[in-house]
Tab-separated table of C-alpha atoms (C1' of nucleotides) in Angstrom:
chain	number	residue	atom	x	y	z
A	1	UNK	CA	1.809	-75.038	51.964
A	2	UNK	CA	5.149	-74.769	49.696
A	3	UNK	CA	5.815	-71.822	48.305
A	4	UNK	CA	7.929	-71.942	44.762
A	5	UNK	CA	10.711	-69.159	44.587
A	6	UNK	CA	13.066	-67.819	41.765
A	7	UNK	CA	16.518	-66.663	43.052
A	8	UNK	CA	15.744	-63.238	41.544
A	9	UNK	CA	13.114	-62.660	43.749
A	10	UNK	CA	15.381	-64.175	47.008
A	11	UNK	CA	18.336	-61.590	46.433
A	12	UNK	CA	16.187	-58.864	47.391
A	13	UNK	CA	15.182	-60.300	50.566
A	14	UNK	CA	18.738	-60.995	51.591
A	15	UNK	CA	19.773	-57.864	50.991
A	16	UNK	CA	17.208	-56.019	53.355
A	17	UNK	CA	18.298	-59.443	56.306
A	18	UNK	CA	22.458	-58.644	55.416
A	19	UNK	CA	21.627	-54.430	55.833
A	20	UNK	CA	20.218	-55.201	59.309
A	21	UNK	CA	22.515	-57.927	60.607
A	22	UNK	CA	25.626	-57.680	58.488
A	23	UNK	CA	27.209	-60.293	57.442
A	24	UNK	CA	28.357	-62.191	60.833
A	25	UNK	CA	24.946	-61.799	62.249
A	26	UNK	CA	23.248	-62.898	59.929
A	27	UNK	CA	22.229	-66.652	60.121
A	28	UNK	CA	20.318	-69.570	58.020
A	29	UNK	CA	17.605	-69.379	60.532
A	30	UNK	CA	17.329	-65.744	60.835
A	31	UNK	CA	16.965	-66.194	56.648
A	32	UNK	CA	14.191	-68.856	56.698
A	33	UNK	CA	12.785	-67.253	60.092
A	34	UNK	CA	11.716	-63.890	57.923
A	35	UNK	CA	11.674	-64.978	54.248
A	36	UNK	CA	9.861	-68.663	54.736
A	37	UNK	CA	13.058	-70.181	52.569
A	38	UNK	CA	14.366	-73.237	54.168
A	39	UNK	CA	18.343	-73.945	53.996
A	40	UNK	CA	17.078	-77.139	51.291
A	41	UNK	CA	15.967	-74.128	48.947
A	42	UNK	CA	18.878	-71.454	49.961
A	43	UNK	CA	22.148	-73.963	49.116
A	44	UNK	CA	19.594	-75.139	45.860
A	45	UNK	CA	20.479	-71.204	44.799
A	46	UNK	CA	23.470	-70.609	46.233
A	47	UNK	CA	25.458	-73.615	46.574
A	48	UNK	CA	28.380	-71.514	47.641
A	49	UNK	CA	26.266	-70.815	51.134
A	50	UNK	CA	26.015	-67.534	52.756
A	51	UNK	CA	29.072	-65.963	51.373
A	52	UNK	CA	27.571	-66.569	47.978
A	53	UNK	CA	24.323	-65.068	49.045
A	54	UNK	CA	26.257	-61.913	50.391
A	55	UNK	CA	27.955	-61.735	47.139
A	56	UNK	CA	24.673	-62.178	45.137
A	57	UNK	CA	23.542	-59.080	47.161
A	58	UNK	CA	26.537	-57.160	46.392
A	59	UNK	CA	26.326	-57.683	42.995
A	60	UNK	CA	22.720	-56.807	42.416
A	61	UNK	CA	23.090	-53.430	44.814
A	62	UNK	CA	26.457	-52.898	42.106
A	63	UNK	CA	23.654	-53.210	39.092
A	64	UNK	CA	21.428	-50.733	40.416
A	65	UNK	CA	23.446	-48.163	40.846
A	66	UNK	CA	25.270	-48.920	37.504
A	67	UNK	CA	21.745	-47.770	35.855
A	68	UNK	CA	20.242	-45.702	38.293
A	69	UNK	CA	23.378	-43.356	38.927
A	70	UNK	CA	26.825	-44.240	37.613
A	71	UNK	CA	25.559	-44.568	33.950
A	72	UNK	CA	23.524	-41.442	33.408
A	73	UNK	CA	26.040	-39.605	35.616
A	74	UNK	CA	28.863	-40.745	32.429
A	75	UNK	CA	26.755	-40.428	29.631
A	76	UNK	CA	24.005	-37.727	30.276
A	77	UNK	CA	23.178	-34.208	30.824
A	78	UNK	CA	25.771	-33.707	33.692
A	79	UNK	CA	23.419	-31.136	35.631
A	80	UNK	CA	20.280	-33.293	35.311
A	81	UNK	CA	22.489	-36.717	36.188
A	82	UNK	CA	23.692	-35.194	39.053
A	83	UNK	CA	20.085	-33.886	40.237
A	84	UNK	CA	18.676	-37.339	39.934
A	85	UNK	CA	21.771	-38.707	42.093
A	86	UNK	CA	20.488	-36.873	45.134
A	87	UNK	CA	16.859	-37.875	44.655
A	88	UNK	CA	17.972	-41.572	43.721
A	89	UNK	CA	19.865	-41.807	46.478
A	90	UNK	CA	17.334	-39.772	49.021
A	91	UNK	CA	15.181	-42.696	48.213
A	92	UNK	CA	17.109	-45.496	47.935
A	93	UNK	CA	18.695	-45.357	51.762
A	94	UNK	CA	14.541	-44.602	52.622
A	95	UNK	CA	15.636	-40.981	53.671
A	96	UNK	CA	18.360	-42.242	56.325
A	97	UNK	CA	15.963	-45.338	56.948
A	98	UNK	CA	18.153	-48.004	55.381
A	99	UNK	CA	22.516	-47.935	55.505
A	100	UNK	CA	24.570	-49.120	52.851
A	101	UNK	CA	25.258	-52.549	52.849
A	102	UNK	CA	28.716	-52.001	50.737
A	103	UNK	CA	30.085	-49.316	53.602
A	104	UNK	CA	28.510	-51.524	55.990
A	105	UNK	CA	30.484	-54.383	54.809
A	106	UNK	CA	33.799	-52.109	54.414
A	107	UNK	CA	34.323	-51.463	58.445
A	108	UNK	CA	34.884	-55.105	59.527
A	109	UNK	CA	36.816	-57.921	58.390
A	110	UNK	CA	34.000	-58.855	56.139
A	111	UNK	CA	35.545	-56.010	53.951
A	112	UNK	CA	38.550	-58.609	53.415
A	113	UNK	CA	35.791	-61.002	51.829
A	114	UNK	CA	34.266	-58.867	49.222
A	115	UNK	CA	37.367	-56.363	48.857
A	116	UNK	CA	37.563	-56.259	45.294
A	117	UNK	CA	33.688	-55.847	44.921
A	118	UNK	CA	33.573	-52.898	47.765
A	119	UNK	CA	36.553	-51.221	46.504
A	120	UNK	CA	34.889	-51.103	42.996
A	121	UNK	CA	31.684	-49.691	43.843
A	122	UNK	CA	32.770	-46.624	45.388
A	123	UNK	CA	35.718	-46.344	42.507
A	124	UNK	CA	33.195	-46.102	39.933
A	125	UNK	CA	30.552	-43.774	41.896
A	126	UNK	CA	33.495	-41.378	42.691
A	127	UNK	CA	34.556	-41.648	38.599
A	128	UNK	CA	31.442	-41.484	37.538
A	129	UNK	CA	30.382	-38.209	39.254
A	130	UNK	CA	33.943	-36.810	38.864
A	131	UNK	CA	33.160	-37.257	35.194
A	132	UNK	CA	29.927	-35.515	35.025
A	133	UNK	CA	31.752	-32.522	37.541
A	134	UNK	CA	34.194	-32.211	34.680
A	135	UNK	CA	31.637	-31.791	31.838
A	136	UNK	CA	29.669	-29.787	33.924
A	137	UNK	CA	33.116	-26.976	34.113
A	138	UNK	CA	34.896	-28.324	37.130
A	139	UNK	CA	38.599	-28.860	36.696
A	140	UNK	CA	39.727	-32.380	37.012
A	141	UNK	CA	40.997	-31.973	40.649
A	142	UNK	CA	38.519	-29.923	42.276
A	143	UNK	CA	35.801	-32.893	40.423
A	144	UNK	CA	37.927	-35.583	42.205
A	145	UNK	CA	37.925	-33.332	45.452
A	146	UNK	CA	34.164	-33.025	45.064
A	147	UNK	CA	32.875	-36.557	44.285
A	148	UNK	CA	34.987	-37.956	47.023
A	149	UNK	CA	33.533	-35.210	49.558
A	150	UNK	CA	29.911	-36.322	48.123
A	151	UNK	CA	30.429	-40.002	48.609
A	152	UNK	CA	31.874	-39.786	51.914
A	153	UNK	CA	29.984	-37.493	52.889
A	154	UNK	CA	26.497	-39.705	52.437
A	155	UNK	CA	28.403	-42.694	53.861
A	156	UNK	CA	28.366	-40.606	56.991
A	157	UNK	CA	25.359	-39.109	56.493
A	158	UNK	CA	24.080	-42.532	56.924
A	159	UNK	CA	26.083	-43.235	60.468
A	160	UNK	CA	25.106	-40.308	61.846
A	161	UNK	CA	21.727	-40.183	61.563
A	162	UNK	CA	21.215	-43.917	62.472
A	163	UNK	CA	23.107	-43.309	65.252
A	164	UNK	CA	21.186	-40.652	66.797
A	165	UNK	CA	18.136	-42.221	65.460
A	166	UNK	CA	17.159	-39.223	63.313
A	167	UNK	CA	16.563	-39.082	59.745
A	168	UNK	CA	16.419	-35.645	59.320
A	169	UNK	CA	20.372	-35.584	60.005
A	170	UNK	CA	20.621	-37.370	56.676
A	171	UNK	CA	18.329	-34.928	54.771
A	172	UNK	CA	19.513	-32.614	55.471
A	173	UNK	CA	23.565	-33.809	55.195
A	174	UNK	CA	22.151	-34.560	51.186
A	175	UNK	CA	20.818	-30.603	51.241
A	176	UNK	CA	23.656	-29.541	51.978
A	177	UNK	CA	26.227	-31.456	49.865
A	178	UNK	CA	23.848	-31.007	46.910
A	179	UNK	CA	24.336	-27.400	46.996
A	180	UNK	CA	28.260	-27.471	47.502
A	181	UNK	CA	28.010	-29.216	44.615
A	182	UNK	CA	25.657	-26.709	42.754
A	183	UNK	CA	28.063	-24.104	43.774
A	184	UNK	CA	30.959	-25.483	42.193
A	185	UNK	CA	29.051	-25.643	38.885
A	186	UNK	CA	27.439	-22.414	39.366
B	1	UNK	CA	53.145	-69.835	82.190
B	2	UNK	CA	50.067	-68.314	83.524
B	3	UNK	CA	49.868	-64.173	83.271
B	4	UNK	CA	47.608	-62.485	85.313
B	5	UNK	CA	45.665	-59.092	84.385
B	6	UNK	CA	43.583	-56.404	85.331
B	7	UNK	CA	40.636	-55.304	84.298
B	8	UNK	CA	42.098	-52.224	83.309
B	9	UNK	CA	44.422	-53.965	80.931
B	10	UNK	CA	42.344	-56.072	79.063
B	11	UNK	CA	40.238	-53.638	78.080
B	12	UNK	CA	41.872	-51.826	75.456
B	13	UNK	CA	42.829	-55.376	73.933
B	14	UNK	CA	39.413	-56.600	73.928
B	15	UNK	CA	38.729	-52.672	71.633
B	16	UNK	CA	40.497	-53.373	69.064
B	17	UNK	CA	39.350	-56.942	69.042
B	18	UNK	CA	35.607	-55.567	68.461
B	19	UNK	CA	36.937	-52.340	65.903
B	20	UNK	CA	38.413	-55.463	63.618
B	21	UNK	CA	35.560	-58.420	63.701
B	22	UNK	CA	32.543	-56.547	64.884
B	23	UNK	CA	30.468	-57.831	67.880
B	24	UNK	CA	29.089	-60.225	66.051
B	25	UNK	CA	32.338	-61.503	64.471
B	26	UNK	CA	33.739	-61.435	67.704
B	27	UNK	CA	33.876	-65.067	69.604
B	28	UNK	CA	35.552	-65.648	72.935
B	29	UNK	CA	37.514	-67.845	71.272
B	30	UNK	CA	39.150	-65.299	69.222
B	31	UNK	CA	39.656	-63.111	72.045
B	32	UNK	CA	41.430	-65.901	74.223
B	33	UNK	CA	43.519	-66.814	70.259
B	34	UNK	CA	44.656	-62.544	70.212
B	35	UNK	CA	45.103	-62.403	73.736
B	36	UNK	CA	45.852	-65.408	75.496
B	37	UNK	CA	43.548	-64.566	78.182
B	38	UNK	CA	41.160	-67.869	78.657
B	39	UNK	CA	37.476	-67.801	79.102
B	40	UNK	CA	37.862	-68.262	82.702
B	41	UNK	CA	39.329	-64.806	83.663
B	42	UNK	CA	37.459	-63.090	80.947
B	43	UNK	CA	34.016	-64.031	82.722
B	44	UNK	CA	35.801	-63.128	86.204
B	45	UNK	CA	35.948	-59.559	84.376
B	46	UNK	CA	33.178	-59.344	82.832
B	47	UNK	CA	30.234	-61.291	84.766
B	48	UNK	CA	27.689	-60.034	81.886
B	49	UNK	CA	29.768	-62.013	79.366
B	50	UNK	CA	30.320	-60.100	75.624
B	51	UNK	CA	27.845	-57.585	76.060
B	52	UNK	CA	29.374	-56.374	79.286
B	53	UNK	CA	32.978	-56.364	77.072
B	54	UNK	CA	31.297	-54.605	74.526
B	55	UNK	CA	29.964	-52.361	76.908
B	56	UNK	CA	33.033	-51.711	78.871
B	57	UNK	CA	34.886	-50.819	75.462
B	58	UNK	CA	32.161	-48.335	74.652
B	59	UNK	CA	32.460	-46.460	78.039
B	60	UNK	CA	36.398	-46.258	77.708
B	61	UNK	CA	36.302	-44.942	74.405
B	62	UNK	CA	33.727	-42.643	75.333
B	63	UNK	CA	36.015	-41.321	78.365
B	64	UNK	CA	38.732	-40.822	76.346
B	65	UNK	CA	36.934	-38.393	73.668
B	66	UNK	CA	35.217	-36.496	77.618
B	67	UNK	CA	38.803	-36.394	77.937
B	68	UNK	CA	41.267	-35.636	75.254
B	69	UNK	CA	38.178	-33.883	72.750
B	70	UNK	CA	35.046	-32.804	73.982
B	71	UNK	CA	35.696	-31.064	77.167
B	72	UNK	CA	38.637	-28.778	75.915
B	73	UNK	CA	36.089	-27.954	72.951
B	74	UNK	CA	33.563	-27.060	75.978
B	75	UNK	CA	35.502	-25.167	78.181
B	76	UNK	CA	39.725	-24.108	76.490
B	77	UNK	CA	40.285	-21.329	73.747
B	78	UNK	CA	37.672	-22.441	70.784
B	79	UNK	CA	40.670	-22.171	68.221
B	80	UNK	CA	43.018	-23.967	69.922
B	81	UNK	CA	40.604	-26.678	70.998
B	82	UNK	CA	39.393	-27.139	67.779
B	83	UNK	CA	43.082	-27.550	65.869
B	84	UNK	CA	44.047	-29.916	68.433
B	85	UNK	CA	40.524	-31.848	68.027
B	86	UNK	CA	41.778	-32.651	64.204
B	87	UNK	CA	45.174	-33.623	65.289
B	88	UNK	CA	43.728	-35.735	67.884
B	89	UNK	CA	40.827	-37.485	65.209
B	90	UNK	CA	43.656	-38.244	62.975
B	91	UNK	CA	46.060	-39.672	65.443
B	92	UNK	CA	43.070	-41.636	67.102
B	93	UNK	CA	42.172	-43.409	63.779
B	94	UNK	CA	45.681	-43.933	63.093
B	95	UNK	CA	44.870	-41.501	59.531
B	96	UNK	CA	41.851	-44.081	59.084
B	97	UNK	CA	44.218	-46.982	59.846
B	98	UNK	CA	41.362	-47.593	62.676
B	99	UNK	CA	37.818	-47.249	62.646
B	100	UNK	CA	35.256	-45.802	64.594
B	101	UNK	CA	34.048	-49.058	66.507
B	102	UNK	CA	30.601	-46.413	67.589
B	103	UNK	CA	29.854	-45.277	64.032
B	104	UNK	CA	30.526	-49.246	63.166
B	105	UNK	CA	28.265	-50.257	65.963
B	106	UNK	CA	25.900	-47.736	64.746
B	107	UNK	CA	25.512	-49.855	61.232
B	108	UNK	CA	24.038	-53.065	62.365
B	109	UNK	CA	21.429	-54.362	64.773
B	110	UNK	CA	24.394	-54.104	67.017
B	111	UNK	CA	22.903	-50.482	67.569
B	112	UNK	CA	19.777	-51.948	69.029
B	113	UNK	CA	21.916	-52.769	72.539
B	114	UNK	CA	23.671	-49.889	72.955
B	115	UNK	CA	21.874	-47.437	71.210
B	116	UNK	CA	21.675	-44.869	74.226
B	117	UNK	CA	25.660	-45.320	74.753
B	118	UNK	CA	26.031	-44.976	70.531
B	119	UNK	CA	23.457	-41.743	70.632
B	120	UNK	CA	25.436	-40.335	73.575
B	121	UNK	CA	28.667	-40.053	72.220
B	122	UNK	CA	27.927	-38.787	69.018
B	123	UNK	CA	25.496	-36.282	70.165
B	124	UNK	CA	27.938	-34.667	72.997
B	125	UNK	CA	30.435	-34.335	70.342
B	126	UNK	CA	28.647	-32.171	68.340
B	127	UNK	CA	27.255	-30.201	71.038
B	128	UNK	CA	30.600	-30.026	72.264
B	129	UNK	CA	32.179	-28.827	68.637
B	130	UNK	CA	29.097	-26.574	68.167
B	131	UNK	CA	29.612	-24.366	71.728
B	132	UNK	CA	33.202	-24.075	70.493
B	133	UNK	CA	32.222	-23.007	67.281
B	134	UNK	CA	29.565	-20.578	68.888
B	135	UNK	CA	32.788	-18.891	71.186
B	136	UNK	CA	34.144	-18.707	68.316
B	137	UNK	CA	31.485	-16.468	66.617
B	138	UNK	CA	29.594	-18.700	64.483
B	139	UNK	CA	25.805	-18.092	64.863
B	140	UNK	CA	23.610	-21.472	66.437
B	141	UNK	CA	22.204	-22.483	63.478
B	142	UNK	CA	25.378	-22.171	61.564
B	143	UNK	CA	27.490	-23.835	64.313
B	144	UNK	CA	24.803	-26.431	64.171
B	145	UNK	CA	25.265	-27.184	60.570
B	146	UNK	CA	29.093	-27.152	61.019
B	147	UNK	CA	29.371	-29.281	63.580
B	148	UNK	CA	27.328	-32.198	62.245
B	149	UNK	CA	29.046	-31.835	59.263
B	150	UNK	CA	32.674	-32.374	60.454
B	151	UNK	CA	31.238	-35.264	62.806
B	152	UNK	CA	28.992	-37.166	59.621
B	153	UNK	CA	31.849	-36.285	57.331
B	154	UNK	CA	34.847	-38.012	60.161
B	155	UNK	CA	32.561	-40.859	59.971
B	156	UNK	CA	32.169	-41.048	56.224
B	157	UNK	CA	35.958	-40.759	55.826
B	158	UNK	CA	36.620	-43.692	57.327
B	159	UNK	CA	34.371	-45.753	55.901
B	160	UNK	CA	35.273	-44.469	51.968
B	161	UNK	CA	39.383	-44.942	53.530
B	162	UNK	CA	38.781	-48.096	54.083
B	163	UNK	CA	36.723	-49.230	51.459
B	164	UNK	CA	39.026	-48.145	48.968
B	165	UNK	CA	42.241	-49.063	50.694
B	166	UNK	CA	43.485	-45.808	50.920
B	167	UNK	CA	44.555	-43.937	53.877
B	168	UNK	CA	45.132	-41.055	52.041
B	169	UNK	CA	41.408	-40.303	51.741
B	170	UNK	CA	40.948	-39.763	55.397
B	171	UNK	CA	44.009	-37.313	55.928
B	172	UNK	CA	42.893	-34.958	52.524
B	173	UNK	CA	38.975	-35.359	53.999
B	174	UNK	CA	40.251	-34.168	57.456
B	175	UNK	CA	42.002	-31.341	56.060
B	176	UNK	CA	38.733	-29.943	53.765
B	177	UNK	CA	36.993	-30.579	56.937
B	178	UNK	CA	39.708	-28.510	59.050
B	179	UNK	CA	39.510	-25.945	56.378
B	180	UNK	CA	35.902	-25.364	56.162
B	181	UNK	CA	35.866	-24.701	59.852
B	182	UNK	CA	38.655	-22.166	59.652
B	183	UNK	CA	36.813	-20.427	57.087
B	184	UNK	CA	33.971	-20.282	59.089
B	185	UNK	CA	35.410	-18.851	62.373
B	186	UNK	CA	37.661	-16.410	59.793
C	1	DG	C1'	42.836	-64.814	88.870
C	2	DT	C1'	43.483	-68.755	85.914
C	3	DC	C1'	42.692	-73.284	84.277
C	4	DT	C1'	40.013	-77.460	82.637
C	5	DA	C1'	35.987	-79.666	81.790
C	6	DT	C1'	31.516	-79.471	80.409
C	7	DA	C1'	26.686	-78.164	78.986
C	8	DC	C1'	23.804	-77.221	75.374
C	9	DA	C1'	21.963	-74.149	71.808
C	10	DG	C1'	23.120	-72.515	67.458
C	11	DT	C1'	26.198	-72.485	63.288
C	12	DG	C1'	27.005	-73.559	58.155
C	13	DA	C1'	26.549	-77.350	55.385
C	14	DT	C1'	25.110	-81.957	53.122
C	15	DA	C1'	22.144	-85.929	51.649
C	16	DG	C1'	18.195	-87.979	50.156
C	17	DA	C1'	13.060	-88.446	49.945
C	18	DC	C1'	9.404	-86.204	47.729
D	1	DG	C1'	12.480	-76.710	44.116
D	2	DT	C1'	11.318	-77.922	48.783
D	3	DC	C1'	11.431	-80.582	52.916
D	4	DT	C1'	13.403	-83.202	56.859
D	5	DA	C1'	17.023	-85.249	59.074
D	6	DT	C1'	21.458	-85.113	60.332
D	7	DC	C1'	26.441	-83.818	60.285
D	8	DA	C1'	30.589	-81.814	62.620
D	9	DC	C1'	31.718	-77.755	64.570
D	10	DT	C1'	31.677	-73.380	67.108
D	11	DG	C1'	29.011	-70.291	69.963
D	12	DT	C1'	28.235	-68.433	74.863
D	13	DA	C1'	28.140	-69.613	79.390
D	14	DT	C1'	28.910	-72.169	83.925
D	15	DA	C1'	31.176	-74.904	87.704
D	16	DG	C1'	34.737	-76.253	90.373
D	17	DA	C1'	39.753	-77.382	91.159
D	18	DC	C1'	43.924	-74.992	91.862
DNA sequence: GTCTATACAGTGATAGAC
DNA sequence: GTCTATCACTGTATAGAC
């Protein structure tokens, strides 16, 4: 049996092995162990190897949230963007379930790999939601102040509540943040 | 030339070994290239191999934060053990120079070996933040709330810091975290 | 306590048949 | 596009001489 794959439908399933393992630990035959793919198949989409893959994974994590938050958040209602950031986001990390790969990646040396692409993901999510802060009546400091406090503050949302194994710690950490937020924009 | 160590010693080297590469990226090979300590005496250490260095970093931090955090927030004058708590945090992390090798640990299936060690020292640090924030005349619940917040939001700092290259987002998240407790405790 | 030598499984990667 | 075979290398770990 020899099943035929597209690379858009392997990204996906390196990005769940990478979130669990990171980027040291995870291996070839960890990859073909869960996904069925067989190195022949991986370099045949990613000739570059595993870094490639990891940057593949990167990129398509950096898409979705380009349309998902960082667009609408720039261009849209800023009260409504900003609403569907916390429930986008709620779901995407599975309520605390899943980590980000892109912090993930930040805290080792595989941050030195992927710097540019790491660096820019959080850039734009803090601009982003500092721009919708502004439109929404914040001044351009307190936005900065704010969006920085938000992103950081779901980064270790997601730590914590992994580390004590509870995902209520990261519900709640959205709660509150969401309503600092709503506070500053009355 | 043949230098000879204690246990004691190698210890702390071995730390920041594990904060930079992870325990994955780790290899005894890079350990004996950073230290000059060969495999030989590193197994006359540590029997158990790299989980028992891993391990033996984990405890040491975890005494240190017993020490120089947690038990003057459990038992000195809440104000006082609380200001020097943020002094402490940033000098620890070197003003998110260094990261938190737990919270990092926490990330990865890393977390699966020492989960009750990872759980432990994040959980008696907010206990221990929340009784000083209780003697200091916050309500449970509110002390609660607090106290995971400052802990999630230490944790977040470091990983936006060093994602974005920029120690500067660690010391102005410490000080909004400082200040919201001070607010809090009047 | 440190060194050298060694075992052997696992690593990323490549080549060629199909 | 997938498979199998194979590469050179690095991984952790052990044993014994000094």
């Amino acid at each position: 049996m020899k099943t035929v794959h597209e690379r858009a439908d392997v990204v996906p399933l390196l990005a769940e092995i990478f979130r669990e393992l990171g980027y040291e630990g995870t291996s070839l035959s960890r990859i073909t162990e869960r996904t069925g793919i067989g190195k022949g198949s991986l370099y045949h989409f990613f000739p570059g190897g595993k870094e490639e893959m990891a940057s593949a994974v990167i990129a398509e994590i950096d898409a979705w949230f380009e349309d998902a938050i960082y667009r609408p958040l720039r261009n849209d209602d800023a009260r409504k963007a900003i609403a569907a950031m916390w429930t986008n986001v709620n779901d995407y990390f599975r309520s605390g379930g899943r980590i980000c790969l892109v912090g993930a990646f930040a805290l080792d040396h595989t941050r030195e790999r992927f710097s540019a692409a790491i660096g820019n993901y959080f850039t734009r999510w803090i601009d982003a939601l500092r721009a919708a802060l502004m439109r929404a009546g914040c001044t351009g400091e307190e936005a900065q102040a704010l969006a920085e406090e938000c992103i950081s503050g779901i980064q270790g949302a997601l730590v914590l509540s992994r580390a004590l194994g509870d995902k209520t710690v990261f519900t709640r950490s959205l709660e509150t943040l969401a309503r600092r937020l709503d506070a500053a924009v009355q």
